[in-house]
Structures are given as C-alpha cells and as structure tokens.
Short mmCIF file of C-alpha atoms in Angstrom, two decimals:
data_model
loop_
_atom_site.label_atom_id
_atom_site.label_comp_id
_atom_site.label_asym_id
_atom_site.label_seq_id
_atom_site.Cartn_x
_atom_site.Cartn_y
_atom_site.Cartn_z
CA MET A 1 55.02 61.17 130.30
CA ALA A 2 56.05 64.59 129.11
CA ASN A 3 59.74 65.62 129.06
CA LYS A 4 60.96 61.98 129.73
CA LYS A 5 64.42 61.01 128.59
CA ILE A 6 64.16 58.01 126.31
CA LEU A 7 67.02 55.89 124.75
CA ILE A 8 66.51 53.99 121.53
CA LEU A 9 68.89 50.99 120.80
CA ARG A 10 69.37 49.86 117.23
CA PHE A 11 72.94 49.27 116.24
CA SER A 12 72.62 48.32 112.51
CA SER A 13 72.28 48.32 109.62
CA ILE A 14 71.22 50.89 107.02
CA GLY A 15 67.72 49.58 106.15
CA ASP A 16 66.87 48.49 109.60
CA ILE A 17 67.78 51.98 111.09
CA VAL A 18 65.74 53.80 108.44
CA LEU A 19 62.80 51.49 109.33
CA THR A 20 62.93 52.61 112.91
CA THR A 21 62.60 56.35 112.12
CA PRO A 22 58.85 56.71 112.97
CA VAL A 23 59.74 55.71 116.61
CA PRO A 24 61.93 58.76 117.51
CA ARG A 25 59.63 61.01 115.50
CA THR A 26 56.47 59.81 117.40
CA LEU A 27 58.27 59.89 120.75
CA LYS A 28 59.27 63.46 120.19
CA THR A 29 56.12 64.88 118.65
CA GLN A 30 53.65 63.01 120.92
CA LEU A 31 55.52 62.95 124.20
CA ASN A 32 57.78 65.86 123.86
CA ALA A 33 60.44 63.46 125.01
CA GLU A 34 64.22 63.87 124.99
CA VAL A 35 65.17 61.28 122.41
CA HIS A 36 68.61 59.69 122.42
CA TYR A 37 69.66 57.01 119.81
CA CYS A 38 72.46 54.40 120.17
CA VAL A 39 73.92 52.99 116.97
CA LYS A 40 77.20 51.74 115.56
CA LYS A 41 79.60 54.55 114.64
CA GLN A 42 79.60 53.71 110.90
CA TYR A 43 75.90 54.25 110.71
CA GLN A 44 75.51 57.46 112.68
CA GLY A 45 75.40 59.58 109.57
CA ILE A 46 71.99 58.12 108.71
CA LEU A 47 70.62 59.96 111.80
CA SER A 48 72.96 62.86 112.19
CA ASN A 49 70.51 65.29 110.58
CA ASN A 50 67.30 63.92 112.14
CA PRO A 51 65.45 66.77 113.99
CA TYR A 52 63.62 64.26 116.17
CA ILE A 53 66.85 62.89 117.78
CA ASP A 54 68.50 65.09 120.44
CA LYS A 55 71.66 63.11 120.85
CA ILE A 56 73.41 60.13 119.23
CA HIS A 57 75.55 57.59 121.07
CA THR A 58 77.89 55.36 119.16
CA LEU A 59 79.03 51.78 119.67
CA GLU A 60 82.66 51.44 118.68
CA ASN A 61 85.01 49.07 120.28
CA SER A 62 84.21 48.97 123.97
CA LEU A 63 80.66 48.08 125.16
CA ASN A 64 81.77 48.96 128.83
CA SER A 65 82.74 52.45 127.64
CA LEU A 66 79.45 52.99 125.96
CA ILE A 67 77.53 51.77 128.98
CA SER A 68 79.38 54.17 131.19
CA GLN A 69 78.48 56.99 128.95
CA LEU A 70 74.73 55.94 128.78
CA LYS A 71 74.63 55.48 132.60
CA SER A 72 75.54 59.12 132.97
CA GLU A 73 72.60 60.16 130.95
CA LYS A 74 70.02 58.77 133.58
CA PHE A 75 67.43 57.70 131.12
CA ASP A 76 63.76 57.12 132.13
CA TYR A 77 63.15 54.48 129.46
CA ILE A 78 65.04 52.29 127.04
CA ILE A 79 63.39 51.29 123.71
CA ASP A 80 65.21 48.23 122.45
CA LEU A 81 64.68 47.85 118.72
CA HIS A 82 67.51 45.36 118.19
CA ASN A 83 67.00 42.85 121.01
CA ASN A 84 70.32 40.99 120.83
CA LEU A 85 72.99 40.05 123.53
CA ARG A 86 74.66 43.44 123.59
CA THR A 87 71.38 45.33 123.99
CA ARG A 88 70.34 42.96 126.75
CA ILE A 89 73.41 43.64 128.55
CA ILE A 90 72.93 47.45 128.20
CA LYS A 91 69.42 47.16 129.62
CA THR A 92 70.48 45.05 132.56
CA ARG A 93 73.42 47.36 133.38
CA LEU A 94 71.41 50.50 133.12
CA GLY A 95 68.66 49.04 135.22
CA VAL A 96 65.82 51.22 133.92
CA LYS A 97 62.45 50.43 132.50
CA SER A 98 62.66 48.99 129.01
CA TYR A 99 60.51 47.91 126.15
CA SER A 100 61.94 45.41 123.60
CA PHE A 101 61.04 44.62 119.94
CA LYS A 102 59.66 41.10 119.56
CA LYS A 103 61.62 39.33 116.90
CA LEU A 104 60.05 36.57 114.72
CA ASN A 105 63.02 34.23 114.70
CA ALA A 106 60.91 31.04 115.25
CA GLU A 107 58.36 32.02 112.48
CA LYS A 108 61.11 32.91 110.10
CA TRP A 109 62.94 29.54 110.85
CA LEU A 110 59.71 27.69 110.18
CA MET A 111 59.30 29.56 106.82
CA THR A 112 62.90 29.18 105.61
CA ASN A 113 63.31 25.49 106.66
CA PHE A 114 59.82 23.91 106.27
CA LYS A 115 57.92 26.62 104.28
CA ILE A 116 55.41 26.79 107.10
CA ASN A 117 53.97 30.29 107.02
CA LYS A 118 53.25 31.59 110.61
CA LEU A 119 54.36 35.09 109.78
CA PRO A 120 51.99 37.86 110.71
CA ASN A 121 50.73 40.11 107.92
CA VAL A 122 52.34 43.17 109.64
CA HIS A 123 55.11 45.38 108.36
CA ILE A 124 58.09 45.54 110.55
CA VAL A 125 57.73 49.31 110.91
CA ASP A 126 54.37 48.71 112.67
CA ARG A 127 56.09 46.02 114.74
CA TYR A 128 58.66 48.55 115.82
CA MET A 129 55.86 50.95 116.76
CA ASP A 130 54.20 48.26 118.81
CA THR A 131 57.20 48.43 121.15
CA VAL A 132 56.33 51.94 122.19
CA LYS A 133 52.58 51.42 122.46
CA PRO A 134 52.84 51.10 126.37
CA LEU A 135 54.07 54.66 126.42
CA GLY A 136 50.85 55.81 124.66
CA VAL A 137 52.50 56.52 121.36
CA LYS A 138 50.70 55.76 118.15
CA MET A 139 51.79 55.58 114.45
CA ASP A 140 51.19 58.92 112.51
CA SER A 141 50.72 59.26 108.84
CA LEU A 142 54.18 60.27 107.84
CA GLY A 143 55.90 57.03 106.96
CA LEU A 144 59.70 56.73 107.12
CA ASP A 145 62.15 59.67 107.49
CA TYR A 146 65.52 60.42 105.89
CA PHE A 147 67.15 63.80 106.29
CA ILE A 148 69.96 64.77 104.06
CA PRO A 149 72.53 67.28 105.21
CA GLU A 150 72.72 70.22 102.91
CA LYS A 151 76.34 69.53 102.19
CA ASP A 152 75.45 66.14 100.73
CA GLU A 153 72.57 67.28 98.40
CA VAL A 154 73.68 66.34 94.93
CA GLU A 155 73.23 68.89 92.15
CA LEU A 156 71.86 67.67 88.87
CA ASP A 157 74.92 69.21 87.17
CA TRP A 158 76.99 66.68 89.05
CA LEU A 159 75.54 64.04 86.70
CA PRO A 160 76.27 63.58 83.09
CA GLU A 161 74.20 65.79 80.82
CA THR A 162 72.16 62.74 79.55
CA HIS A 163 70.88 62.31 83.11
CA ARG A 164 69.85 65.80 84.14
CA GLN A 165 66.31 65.89 82.68
CA GLU A 166 65.11 62.48 83.93
CA PHE A 167 66.73 59.31 85.25
CA VAL A 168 66.02 56.11 86.88
CA ALA A 169 68.13 54.97 89.97
CA TYR A 170 69.17 51.38 90.17
CA ALA A 171 70.65 50.30 93.50
CA ILE A 172 72.69 47.23 92.34
CA GLY A 173 74.27 46.23 95.68
CA ALA A 174 73.24 44.13 98.61
CA GLN A 175 74.90 42.71 101.62
CA PHE A 176 74.53 39.10 100.36
CA ASN A 177 74.97 37.85 96.64
CA THR A 178 71.76 35.89 96.96
CA LYS A 179 69.75 39.16 97.42
CA LYS A 180 71.03 40.61 94.15
CA LEU A 181 70.70 39.78 90.50
CA PRO A 182 73.62 38.03 88.62
CA LEU A 183 75.53 40.45 86.41
CA GLU A 184 73.96 39.26 83.17
CA ARG A 185 70.44 39.64 84.61
CA MET A 186 71.26 43.23 85.81
CA ILE A 187 72.31 43.96 82.26
CA GLU A 188 69.06 42.57 80.94
CA LEU A 189 67.12 44.64 83.45
CA CYS A 190 68.88 47.83 82.42
CA ASP A 191 68.09 47.03 78.90
CA ARG A 192 64.38 46.80 79.64
CA ILE A 193 64.29 50.05 81.55
CA ASN A 194 65.24 51.93 78.42
CA LYS A 195 65.69 55.36 80.37
CA PRO A 196 68.93 57.00 81.55
CA ILE A 197 69.96 54.93 84.56
CA VAL A 198 72.19 55.99 87.45
CA LEU A 199 73.74 52.84 89.18
CA LEU A 200 74.04 53.20 92.85
CA GLY A 201 76.24 51.25 95.37
CA ASP A 202 79.43 51.43 97.35
CA LYS A 203 83.01 50.82 96.23
CA ASN A 204 82.43 47.06 96.43
CA ASP A 205 79.78 47.34 93.60
CA ARG A 206 82.03 49.54 91.38
CA ILE A 207 83.52 46.81 89.22
CA GLU A 208 80.11 45.26 88.40
CA GLY A 209 78.74 48.92 87.65
CA GLU A 210 81.63 49.43 85.25
CA LYS A 211 80.82 46.08 83.50
CA ILE A 212 77.19 47.20 83.08
CA ALA A 213 78.08 50.64 81.83
CA ASN A 214 80.76 49.13 79.44
CA PHE A 215 78.34 46.65 77.96
CA PHE A 216 76.07 49.46 76.77
CA ALA A 217 78.94 51.81 75.82
CA GLN A 218 80.87 49.38 73.58
CA THR A 219 79.96 47.99 70.12
CA GLU A 220 81.18 44.62 71.08
CA ASP A 221 79.65 42.79 73.99
CA SER A 222 81.91 43.23 76.91
CA LEU A 223 81.01 40.10 78.72
CA PRO A 224 79.81 36.54 77.60
CA LEU A 225 76.02 36.15 77.62
CA GLU A 226 73.55 33.54 76.55
CA PRO A 227 73.15 33.87 72.76
CA LYS A 228 69.37 34.37 73.23
CA LEU A 229 69.96 37.34 75.63
CA GLN A 230 72.47 38.87 73.24
CA LYS A 231 69.97 38.72 70.38
CA ASP A 232 67.14 40.25 72.53
CA PHE A 233 69.11 43.21 73.87
CA ASN A 234 68.40 46.72 72.39
CA LYS A 235 71.65 47.90 74.00
CA LYS A 236 70.14 51.45 74.06
CA ALA A 237 70.34 52.05 77.82
CA VAL A 238 72.49 55.08 78.86
CA ILE A 239 74.25 54.16 82.01
CA TYR A 240 76.12 56.41 84.66
CA ASN A 241 78.05 54.16 87.15
CA ALA A 242 77.93 56.16 90.41
CA CYS A 243 78.99 53.15 92.51
CA GLY A 244 81.63 54.27 95.02
CA LYS A 245 81.58 57.90 93.85
CA PHE A 246 79.06 59.10 96.35
CA ASN A 247 78.65 58.57 100.11
CA LEU A 248 75.35 57.30 101.52
CA ASN A 249 73.64 60.60 102.05
CA GLN A 250 74.70 61.70 98.49
CA SER A 251 73.32 58.44 97.11
CA ALA A 252 70.11 59.18 99.05
CA SER A 253 70.00 62.51 97.27
CA ILE A 254 70.15 60.79 93.96
CA VAL A 255 67.46 58.45 95.00
CA LYS A 256 65.30 61.44 96.07
CA GLN A 257 65.54 63.00 92.54
CA ALA A 258 65.07 59.84 90.64
CA LYS A 259 61.92 59.30 88.61
CA TYR A 260 61.73 55.60 89.66
CA VAL A 261 63.92 53.46 91.75
CA PHE A 262 64.92 49.84 90.98
CA THR A 263 66.50 48.14 94.02
CA HIS A 264 67.34 44.71 95.55
CA ASP A 265 66.31 44.00 99.07
CA THR A 266 68.60 46.48 100.62
CA GLY A 267 69.06 49.67 102.55
CA LEU A 268 68.46 52.06 99.60
CA MET A 269 64.98 50.53 99.11
CA HIS A 270 63.94 51.87 102.42
CA ILE A 271 65.55 55.23 101.78
CA ALA A 272 63.51 55.43 98.54
CA ALA A 273 60.41 54.55 100.59
CA ALA A 274 61.17 57.54 102.87
CA PHE A 275 61.15 59.82 99.78
CA LYS A 276 57.77 58.26 98.68
CA LYS A 277 59.35 57.14 95.33
CA THR A 278 57.70 54.47 92.99
CA ILE A 279 59.95 51.47 93.75
CA TYR A 280 60.64 48.26 91.70
CA SER A 281 61.80 45.91 94.38
CA ILE A 282 63.76 42.72 93.44
CA TRP A 283 63.66 39.76 95.70
CA GLY A 284 65.78 36.62 95.49
CA ASN A 285 66.22 34.31 98.50
CA THR A 286 64.34 36.65 100.88
CA ILE A 287 60.57 37.46 100.52
CA PRO A 288 58.46 40.51 101.21
CA MET A 289 56.32 38.38 103.56
CA PHE A 290 59.20 38.80 106.14
CA GLY A 291 57.67 42.23 106.56
CA MET A 292 60.34 44.46 105.17
CA TYR A 293 58.84 45.52 101.84
CA PRO A 294 58.70 49.28 100.96
CA TYR A 295 56.75 51.04 103.49
CA ARG A 296 53.82 53.43 102.66
CA THR A 297 54.79 54.06 99.02
CA LYS A 298 53.94 52.61 95.64
CA PHE A 299 55.92 49.51 94.79
CA ILE A 300 56.09 46.72 92.32
CA VAL A 301 57.54 43.31 93.47
CA LEU A 302 59.73 41.42 90.93
CA GLU A 303 60.28 37.88 92.31
CA ASN A 304 60.22 34.22 91.34
CA ASN A 305 57.49 32.30 93.22
CA LYS A 306 57.97 29.13 91.30
CA VAL A 307 61.09 27.77 93.13
CA SER A 308 60.11 25.55 96.15
CA CYS A 309 63.43 26.28 97.98
CA ARG A 310 62.68 30.03 98.40
CA PRO A 311 63.01 31.59 101.09
CA CYS A 312 66.16 29.79 102.06
CA SER A 313 67.31 32.38 104.55
CA LYS A 314 65.98 35.32 106.54
CA ILE A 315 69.02 37.28 105.55
CA GLY A 316 71.07 35.77 102.67
CA TYR A 317 74.13 33.86 101.58
CA GLN A 318 77.12 34.70 99.45
CA SER A 319 76.13 31.94 96.96
CA CYS A 320 73.04 29.84 96.40
CA PRO A 321 72.96 26.76 98.84
CA LYS A 322 71.42 24.65 96.01
CA GLY A 323 73.79 25.87 93.32
CA HIS A 324 71.19 26.76 90.77
CA PHE A 325 70.17 30.24 92.05
CA LYS A 326 66.81 30.01 90.18
CA CYS A 327 65.15 32.55 92.32
CA MET A 328 67.27 35.15 90.48
CA HIS A 329 68.38 33.46 87.23
CA ASP A 330 64.63 32.68 86.31
CA ILE A 331 63.04 35.85 87.63
CA ILE A 332 60.62 37.40 84.91
CA PHE A 333 60.92 41.03 84.52
CA ASP A 334 57.25 41.76 84.18
CA PHE A 335 56.94 45.53 84.63
CA TYR A 336 55.85 48.73 82.92
CA ILE A 337 57.51 52.13 83.18
CA PRO A 338 55.26 55.07 82.18
#
C-alpha cells in the first residue's frame, strides 16, 4: 500500500471539507500515500496550506476538463466523500478502484418527515473514516485540521483595544436562515455573554452585524423589540462587527484566538473544533443527531427540543415552513461562561 496515489473527492462546502481533514492526514501518515484532493475552486483556500495534501484539483465550469486533468494523474484509488452524480461520473470515467462515503439519506428522510430515529450514534467524521478502512487506515487521536497561511494570521492589534485582552467570537451567519437565530435573539444572546464579542460572518452578514453593534453602542434602541426583552437587557456588551472584513482564513485566525466560540450550525463551528475551542453551538431546524456536532472538543448545545416539527430538514430553509420558527424564537439560553 505504500506510495500509492490517492484522490479524495469532496466538492463543498466549508464545514463538510473541514470534517474530512482526518482522511488525508491518516492516508499520508499511515500509508505514506501521495494524496490529491478535488474541491470546488471557491473552497480550495481551506486546504491550500494543508501539509498532508500534495496537490489540489479544482472544479470550476467544465467537468470534462477536470476529468481529463484527473485522468493524466493515473490514480491508484479514489476516495469519494461526496457521493453525488458528478463524483459518480468521475469515478466511472477514471475507471480505478474507488471507495465511497455512505450517506444516510433514507434515515434523515425518516427523521425529518416522520420523526422516526434510525440514525446511527456515529459522528460524520468517523463515517468518513469508515470509507478508508479497506485501505487499512485507522482514525488517530488528532481530531480535525485547519492550517492558516502565515499571511492570514490576524494580529490582536488589528482588533479594537477593547478586544485585545480577551474576547468571545460569535459566528452569526449560516447558509440557511432556519439555522440561525433571528436578529432580536442574537442581540439577546450577546447581552447574555457579557464579554467583548467579535461578530464573524461574510459580507452577507454585515448588515445584521451592524444592527447588533449599533444596538449596544447607542442610547436609544436601534430596532424594535418586545418590551420584556428591552427591559431585561443590560446593554453592556462591547461588540466589534468583523463580518465581511476578513476572509475565511483570517476569520479562522480570530476563532483560534477567541476565549470561547458561539456559533450556529455552520462551517466556523467545525473550524473552531479543529482548534479545540470550547463551543456553544446553536441549533434551529437541524439537530446534532445528524452527526455533525463539534468533533473532539468541549461543546455546549443550545437547542429547543420542545417543538414537535423539529428537525424539519437535513439542511435548512430560508424561512420556517410552519411560519412560527419556534425552534429559534423559543430557544432558552441556558449557559454559563466562566
């Protein structure tokens, strides 16, 4: 098995790619393999500094062009960690021995539609590792990997002076709205944290980040809230809105330096797990039982288990299918920060 040339397929997205990182590491360290990884072009920065990956191939517009490039490499094995139509086409066209990740689509369908739980009590990382078991590879003790290029390491003096001694990171974004708190609940959460907070997200989260920061910066409330919530707010949180100001690797650097990390079910949660941070993970329409909770790090789950319609999707929606969004509106912030 030594010195084999192995291709890993996983096109997207941020969190899923981070969750696969034990696979290239163990293939490299245990088999001394030449490891290649194929990913969508917009996600290659997640892996570009990974020392266990010898070469990255990117999917852009043409699948045929990618397949021609991959054919010229003459791989010995393909490890398909995505297992969709395009990866099946690649495996067929390359015609080499392959091992494919087993999805749980039927089990997730039963859970989301009928609340029948046939889900295995196994983290998705360990299921990814099951894919390479036939090659004699075993999981090691190192957890997830995330390697930040030196140019993207964020210096503390890039942050406001109020955040240079200690801060909490809060990743406010998510791919789908039903995986993130409504704005007024984000504000309530920040008020409860009561430590300097760096809000993280991309340019699409910037407006919400500004509304949160403005709420705590202004004397007058900057958005309408329930009277009870207004009365209960301390309004002492010190907020720095970093949404849209940093690229993904720089946001990862901020996460790495945070005292604690609050996050929705999103990619930065798994990046935080790679840095062994204490994570407060917030769950809406999805559930930790799907197997994508923080891996091998201390975490506290914040979720509402009193709504019968949850989970309603294995991924998410842009709005609550029932119209009430009780999984997030009624979530109880029961946590303690030392």
